Amino acid sequence: MKNYPTGKIRNVALMGHAGSGKTTLAETMIFESGSSHKRGSIEKKSTLSDYHSLEKEKQKSIFGSVLNLDWRGTKINLLDTPGTPDYWGHVSDSLHVADSAMIVLNSEYGVEVGTEAFWKAAERRKLPTILVANKLDSEQSDFQKTVDMAKERFGRGVVIVQFPYSEGDDFHAIVDVLKMTMYEFPEAGGKPDKLPIPESLKSQAELLHNELVETIAENDESLLDLYFEHGELDEYQMRDGLKIGMLNRDIFPLFCTVADRNMGSGRLMGFISNVSPDPTERELPLKSGDVHRVHSDGDPAMFVFRSTSENHVGDLTYFKVMDGSIEHGMDLVNKRTGDSLRLGSLFVPQGEKRTEVSTLEAGDIGVTVKLKGVMSGDTIAGKSSDVEFEPIKYPEPTIRVALQLLNEGEEDKLSNALHQIEKEDPSIRVEHSQELQQTILHGLGEEHLNVILHELQNRFNLNVQFITPRIPYRETITKRSDAHYKHKKQSGGAGQFAEVYLSIEPWYEGIPDRKDLNVRDVQEITLDWGGKLVFQNCIVGGVIDNRFMPAILKGIMEKMENGPMSGCRVRDVRVSVYDGSMHSVDSNEAAFKTASLMAFKDGFLQASPQLLEPLYEIEVTLPADYMGDVMSDLSSRRGQILGMDSEGSIQKIKAIVPLQELDKYTTRLKSMTQGSATYTRQFHEYGPVPHDIQKRVMEETLSAETA
Ligand SMILES: Nc1nc2c(ncn2[C@@H]2O[C@H](COP(=O)(O)OP(=O)(O)O)[C@@H](O)[C@H]2O)c(=O)[nH]1
Ligand SMILES: [Mg+2]
């Protein structure tokens, strides 16, 4: 395979709502460019991009894939992404290495919830973006509605470069208002004939051409001058203006395709190679907060964006060359760990296939095997290079499940498998919760977690199942209570004796001192699980030796880690030890620990204890039609609505919802809205649980203890 110079490389992320036609479009582009002799299809399970067996089975993209094609000497790397929010991990990493985005709109629906999410993501990454209206051959296609929705949502920068001669089954030609040409396709698609724009569409084409020229001129002063001077811009001036407008995200050119009939991709590839930015044309954020421009000379640097594993090959590391050029056998340094490493064989990926190359230039995307200790997000560079790129930001999980092994003795095997899965998909988070005594998997949706379960069962041969995860409650108290416990044991040998009096009260910021007690020492402990414990030594007359104080604190802490109500953590209490007694022979640390633990437990339960639950702030994005259903469902989940917002036909609801009520919420939301809504969530704070739930949890804890 040819080695492409940086200026001849384009990295384009293919994005869009699930089913808009991204994978089919990639297939068409590659075929049409001559880079593949076969045009695969989703239905025949034969695309280059969706090559995993699970993707073939489900007939949709689950994993991101990297494809490439040559369009008249320019190498276009296509980063095909899954459109389902469950698999957003491979969207995040694709966006990190793309130099422009292509958002595919399904012209049957226009802007969908997924379109919106991709748009926001491209915006955050400041990516120049092309829009493509696809499926114009569908009977439900509505180009005008699609354009209107796009303009309404994404602003005036959305400009038509192409419109269809006709829509629906009769689709066969595209009018291009940049070239002022009509492209008419043969029945089977492929290379179109270039024809003059027919009389009937001339005035419409001229109107749109002027709109395009004016938008371009508006964004560039020198072009504006030229425009005023000549009343027109030539094609090259328009290209320059479009590029500047795209780089500033002022212009979003809109194209037309029918991907599964192989119509429209040639012009799209021409535009990408002529106008879309090459890898050097944007500034990329560094870890330090500075920015960096990819350059083709100097010290080599590469950015690792994805790790996968394949049978018989082992770990694969996907990367983008950021500076200089790299070659097989080169010695580089992992900037995160400082480890030296030697580059193995280099390949160019085409979906599942790989072609070996000896060198790759800045801007290009490749894959290599067995780079030890390397993780997604790492920068690997020459010794004297000081660039380290900003790591990839993955979305916050929206769903959690607990894993249960069905065979004993497979704990280590499970833990290794989870480690590998986390490495390959950093949007999965594995939590080994001491507190809940469960291994909890956090992911982006039920589908996402089911893919992981499928992997655990089939790839790692583990007999596991999902169970409902416990809730990490917190416990606190609402009033003061005094407690007393005498621990006394006299069974043969040395006895045990300790007696303590504790005063337990709710702690809060600014709480007044205890004037009624002789406070000799205060320890303010910030708890790992949030909140505080304030521990006061108020012993008078040496009734308990100072040396027993640490043991008394230990007893309290032990109970705080295993709260009396739910077994979860206790927070925000002040405990004062104000009296007690000891025995010259039988008192020891263990005895005091037991006594304080028991006193704390009794005192806690008498201090009007209150169970707290984690509350999450959620944001639901949904089409307006489903507003009523989603709102009433939220109120049945004890949701407290914070606000609503509308952006065109897309609505947003912000609410505070208890974690417990978010169990299976992604699934419910999907079924309520026919898969069109998404939501994000973020921990908000702990809040009191309603009385009936508190009662139920306490009863469950009690019956588990006595079982
Ligand atoms: N009618 C029509 N169907 C298309 C077109 N492009 C793709 N499809 C079909 O739409 C479905 C989803 O396509 P796919 O490429 O998997 O979409 P993705 O989820 O965006 O990757 C498949 O059944 C394709 O055959 C098109 O231009 N017209
Ligand atoms: Mg796809």
CSV table of N, CA, C and O and ligand atoms in Angstrom, one decimal, residues 17-24 42-43 61 134-135 137 258-260, ligand 1:
chain,number,residue,atom,x,y,z
A,17,HIS,N,-27.8,9.2,13.6
A,17,HIS,CA,-28.7,8.3,14.4
A,17,HIS,C,-28.7,6.9,13.8
A,17,HIS,O,-28.4,6.7,12.6
A,18,ALA,N,-28.9,5.9,14.6
A,18,ALA,CA,-28.9,4.5,14.2
A,18,ALA,C,-29.8,4.3,13.0
A,18,ALA,O,-30.9,4.8,13.0
A,19,GLY,N,-29.3,3.6,12.0
A,19,GLY,CA,-30.1,3.3,10.8
A,19,GLY,C,-30.1,4.4,9.8
A,19,GLY,O,-30.9,4.3,8.8
A,20,SER,N,-29.4,5.5,10.0
A,20,SER,CA,-29.4,6.5,9.0
A,20,SER,C,-28.7,6.1,7.7
A,20,SER,O,-28.8,6.7,6.6
A,21,GLY,N,-27.8,5.1,7.8
A,21,GLY,CA,-27.1,4.6,6.6
A,21,GLY,C,-25.6,4.9,6.6
A,21,GLY,O,-25.0,4.8,5.5
A,22,LYS,N,-25.0,5.1,7.8
A,22,LYS,CA,-23.6,5.3,7.8
A,22,LYS,C,-22.7,4.2,7.3
A,22,LYS,O,-21.8,4.4,6.4
A,23,THR,N,-23.0,3.0,7.7
A,23,THR,CA,-22.2,1.8,7.3
A,23,THR,C,-22.4,1.6,5.8
A,23,THR,O,-21.4,1.3,5.1
A,24,THR,N,-23.6,1.7,5.3
A,24,THR,CA,-23.9,1.5,3.9
A,24,THR,C,-23.2,2.6,3.1
A,24,THR,O,-22.6,2.3,2.0
A,42,ILE,N,-25.8,-4.3,4.4
A,42,ILE,CA,-26.2,-4.7,5.7
A,42,ILE,C,-27.0,-6.0,5.7
A,42,ILE,O,-26.8,-6.9,6.5
A,43,GLU,N,-28.0,-6.1,4.7
A,43,GLU,CA,-28.9,-7.2,4.7
A,43,GLU,C,-28.1,-8.5,4.3
A,43,GLU,O,-28.5,-9.6,4.9
A,61,SER,N,-24.2,-1.7,13.5
A,61,SER,CA,-22.9,-1.5,14.1
A,61,SER,C,-22.9,-1.5,15.6
A,61,SER,O,-23.8,-0.8,16.2
A,134,ASN,N,-29.5,11.3,3.5
A,134,ASN,CA,-29.5,9.9,2.9
A,134,ASN,C,-30.9,9.4,2.8
A,134,ASN,O,-31.8,9.9,3.4
A,135,LYS,N,-31.1,8.3,2.1
A,135,LYS,CA,-32.4,7.6,1.9
A,135,LYS,C,-33.4,8.5,1.2
A,135,LYS,O,-34.6,8.4,1.4
A,137,ASP,N,-34.4,8.0,-1.6
A,137,ASP,CA,-35.2,7.1,-2.5
A,137,ASP,C,-36.4,6.6,-1.7
A,137,ASP,O,-37.2,5.9,-2.3
A,258,VAL,N,-28.0,8.4,-1.9
A,258,VAL,CA,-28.8,7.2,-1.7
A,258,VAL,C,-27.8,6.1,-1.6
A,258,VAL,O,-27.3,5.5,-2.6
A,259,ALA,N,-27.4,5.8,-0.3
A,259,ALA,CA,-26.2,5.0,-0.1
A,259,ALA,C,-26.4,3.6,-0.7
A,259,ALA,O,-25.6,3.0,-1.3
A,260,ASP,N,-27.6,3.0,-0.4
A,260,ASP,CA,-27.7,1.6,-0.8
A,260,ASP,C,-28.0,1.4,-2.3
A,260,ASP,O,-28.0,0.3,-2.8
B,1,LIG,N1,-33.9,3.1,1.2
B,1,LIG,C1,-32.7,3.2,1.6
B,1,LIG,N2,-32.2,2.4,2.5
B,1,LIG,C2,-30.9,2.6,2.9
B,1,LIG,C3,-30.1,3.6,2.4
B,1,LIG,N3,-28.9,3.6,3.0
B,1,LIG,C4,-28.9,2.6,3.9
B,1,LIG,N4,-30.2,2.0,3.8
B,1,LIG,C5,-30.6,0.9,4.7
B,1,LIG,O1,-30.8,1.4,6.0
B,1,LIG,C6,-30.5,0.4,7.0
B,1,LIG,C7,-29.5,0.9,7.9
B,1,LIG,O2,-28.3,1.1,7.3
B,1,LIG,P1,-26.9,1.2,8.0
B,1,LIG,O3,-25.9,1.5,7.0
B,1,LIG,O4,-26.7,0.0,8.9
B,1,LIG,O5,-27.1,2.4,9.0
B,1,LIG,P2,-26.2,2.9,10.2
B,1,LIG,O6,-26.8,2.4,11.4
B,1,LIG,O7,-26.3,4.4,10.1
B,1,LIG,O8,-24.8,2.4,9.9
B,1,LIG,C8,-30.0,-0.8,6.2
B,1,LIG,O9,-31.1,-1.7,6.1
B,1,LIG,C9,-29.6,-0.2,4.8
B,1,LIG,O10,-29.7,-1.2,3.8
B,1,LIG,C10,-30.6,4.5,1.3
B,1,LIG,O11,-30.0,5.4,0.8
B,1,LIG,N5,-31.9,4.2,1.0
